[in-house]
Amino acid sequence: MSDVSPVAEPYAAAWREYARRSAALWFVLIGGLFSLLHFARNQMHALGRLPDWVSYLSFPWLLAIIVTALRCEYWLCPRCQEPFHRRGLWRNGFTRRCMNCGLKKWAKSPEATK
């Protein structure tokens, strides 16, 4: 028997999805930066200059950052099904509440509000 109530299960699944998207964004940001710097530094020692492929790898990395950031920004609130971090033209990636319905971040049920 599950210890999660039937009402809370969709919320738990939605927050797991948000955590996955957020982790992917941090992985792309930090992992891509360190990988690019590591390979560029090694090539600088070997060639004495920055190789051309660094700029070729920078563009796909930038696209990956944009895609993962947009996936986080447009993640839908489990209660109102509107983007959690956006309301019209306003957006806040660090908000602790849904900008549309006020649901607290990581809430386990629809009652967790203001």
Tab-separated table of C-alpha atoms in Angstrom:
chain	number	residue	atom	x	y	z
A	1	MET	CA	0.000	0.000	0.000
A	2	SER	CA	1.323	3.423	-0.936
A	3	ASP	CA	1.932	6.046	1.752
A	4	VAL	CA	1.102	8.838	-0.718
A	5	SER	CA	-2.537	9.926	-0.874
A	6	PRO	CA	-4.351	9.766	-4.234
A	7	VAL	CA	-4.651	13.569	-4.248
A	8	ALA	CA	-0.931	14.079	-3.584
A	9	GLU	CA	0.342	11.572	-6.190
A	10	PRO	CA	-0.116	13.864	-9.239
A	11	TYR	CA	1.631	16.628	-7.306
A	12	ALA	CA	4.550	14.378	-6.365
A	13	ALA	CA	4.925	13.264	-9.990
A	14	ALA	CA	4.804	16.871	-11.203
A	15	TRP	CA	7.459	17.981	-8.698
A	16	ARG	CA	9.684	15.053	-9.715
A	17	GLU	CA	9.407	16.242	-13.316
A	18	TYR	CA	10.302	19.783	-12.248
A	19	ALA	CA	13.312	18.480	-10.295
A	20	ARG	CA	14.464	16.535	-13.379
A	21	ARG	CA	14.180	19.620	-15.573
A	22	SER	CA	16.008	21.773	-13.047
A	23	ALA	CA	18.798	19.204	-12.655
A	24	ALA	CA	19.144	18.998	-16.443
A	25	LEU	CA	19.551	22.778	-16.623
A	26	TRP	CA	22.273	22.791	-13.964
A	27	PHE	CA	24.009	19.847	-15.643
A	28	VAL	CA	24.037	21.627	-19.015
A	29	LEU	CA	25.235	24.897	-17.473
A	30	ILE	CA	27.977	23.596	-15.220
A	31	GLY	CA	28.911	20.392	-17.027
A	32	GLY	CA	29.114	22.108	-20.396
A	33	LEU	CA	31.180	24.966	-19.039
A	34	PHE	CA	33.718	22.735	-17.307
A	35	SER	CA	33.924	20.354	-20.266
A	36	LEU	CA	34.487	23.180	-22.718
A	37	LEU	CA	37.095	24.836	-20.483
A	38	HIS	CA	38.901	21.549	-19.897
A	39	PHE	CA	39.178	20.655	-23.570
A	40	ALA	CA	40.060	24.217	-24.581
A	41	ARG	CA	42.804	24.393	-21.948
A	42	ASN	CA	44.305	21.120	-23.118
A	43	GLN	CA	44.288	22.316	-26.721
A	44	MET	CA	45.797	25.667	-25.740
A	45	HIS	CA	48.773	23.863	-24.225
A	46	ALA	CA	49.183	21.705	-27.324
A	47	LEU	CA	48.624	24.365	-30.021
A	48	GLY	CA	49.514	27.596	-28.266
A	49	ARG	CA	46.224	29.168	-29.375
A	50	LEU	CA	42.515	28.635	-28.913
A	51	PRO	CA	41.332	26.101	-31.507
A	52	ASP	CA	38.485	26.866	-33.902
A	53	TRP	CA	36.341	23.994	-32.656
A	54	VAL	CA	35.778	25.818	-29.353
A	55	SER	CA	33.496	28.304	-31.086
A	56	TYR	CA	31.776	25.454	-32.946
A	57	LEU	CA	31.022	23.680	-29.657
A	58	SER	CA	29.944	26.882	-27.932
A	59	PHE	CA	26.928	27.358	-30.188
A	60	PRO	CA	25.290	23.946	-29.518
A	61	TRP	CA	26.025	24.415	-25.820
A	62	LEU	CA	24.238	27.779	-25.906
A	63	LEU	CA	21.270	26.172	-27.671
A	64	ALA	CA	21.170	23.413	-25.038
A	65	ILE	CA	21.116	26.056	-22.287
A	66	ILE	CA	18.247	27.898	-23.974
A	67	VAL	CA	16.193	24.735	-24.504
A	68	THR	CA	16.635	23.440	-20.944
A	69	ALA	CA	15.975	26.900	-19.445
A	70	LEU	CA	12.753	27.233	-21.440
A	71	ARG	CA	11.672	23.753	-20.338
A	72	CYS	CA	12.066	24.904	-16.735
A	73	GLU	CA	10.384	28.246	-17.323
A	74	TYR	CA	7.343	26.750	-19.022
A	75	TRP	CA	6.864	23.882	-16.583
A	76	LEU	CA	3.158	23.745	-15.698
A	77	CYS	CA	1.890	24.182	-12.157
A	78	PRO	CA	0.258	20.962	-10.918
A	79	ARG	CA	-2.787	22.859	-9.633
A	80	CYS	CA	-3.679	25.492	-12.258
A	81	GLN	CA	-1.835	24.000	-15.265
A	82	GLU	CA	-0.358	27.411	-16.104
A	83	PRO	CA	3.402	28.075	-16.337
A	84	PHE	CA	4.663	28.100	-12.742
A	85	HIS	CA	7.353	30.759	-13.323
A	86	ARG	CA	5.415	33.015	-15.720
A	87	ARG	CA	2.368	35.221	-15.662
A	88	GLY	CA	1.793	37.071	-18.895
A	89	LEU	CA	4.991	38.938	-19.704
A	90	TRP	CA	6.285	38.669	-16.135
A	91	ARG	CA	8.600	35.816	-15.227
A	92	ASN	CA	10.629	34.819	-12.206
A	93	GLY	CA	12.724	31.666	-12.291
A	94	PHE	CA	13.360	31.891	-8.545
A	95	THR	CA	9.759	32.255	-7.365
A	96	ARG	CA	8.630	30.131	-4.422
A	97	ARG	CA	4.965	30.229	-5.434
A	98	CYS	CA	3.105	29.744	-8.682
A	99	MET	CA	2.793	33.150	-10.269
A	100	ASN	CA	-0.775	32.333	-11.340
A	101	CYS	CA	-2.500	30.509	-8.463
A	102	GLY	CA	-0.056	30.972	-5.542
A	103	LEU	CA	0.692	27.272	-4.963
A	104	LYS	CA	3.820	26.898	-2.841
A	105	LYS	CA	6.825	25.289	-4.465
A	106	TRP	CA	7.085	21.581	-3.527
A	107	ALA	CA	3.489	21.577	-2.152
A	108	LYS	CA	2.083	18.081	-1.671
A	109	SER	CA	-1.567	19.003	-2.071
A	110	PRO	CA	-3.739	21.697	-3.683
A	111	GLU	CA	-4.522	23.237	-0.278
A	112	ALA	CA	-0.956	24.562	0.192
A	113	THR	CA	-1.395	28.197	-0.765
A	114	LYS	CA	-0.940	31.726	0.523
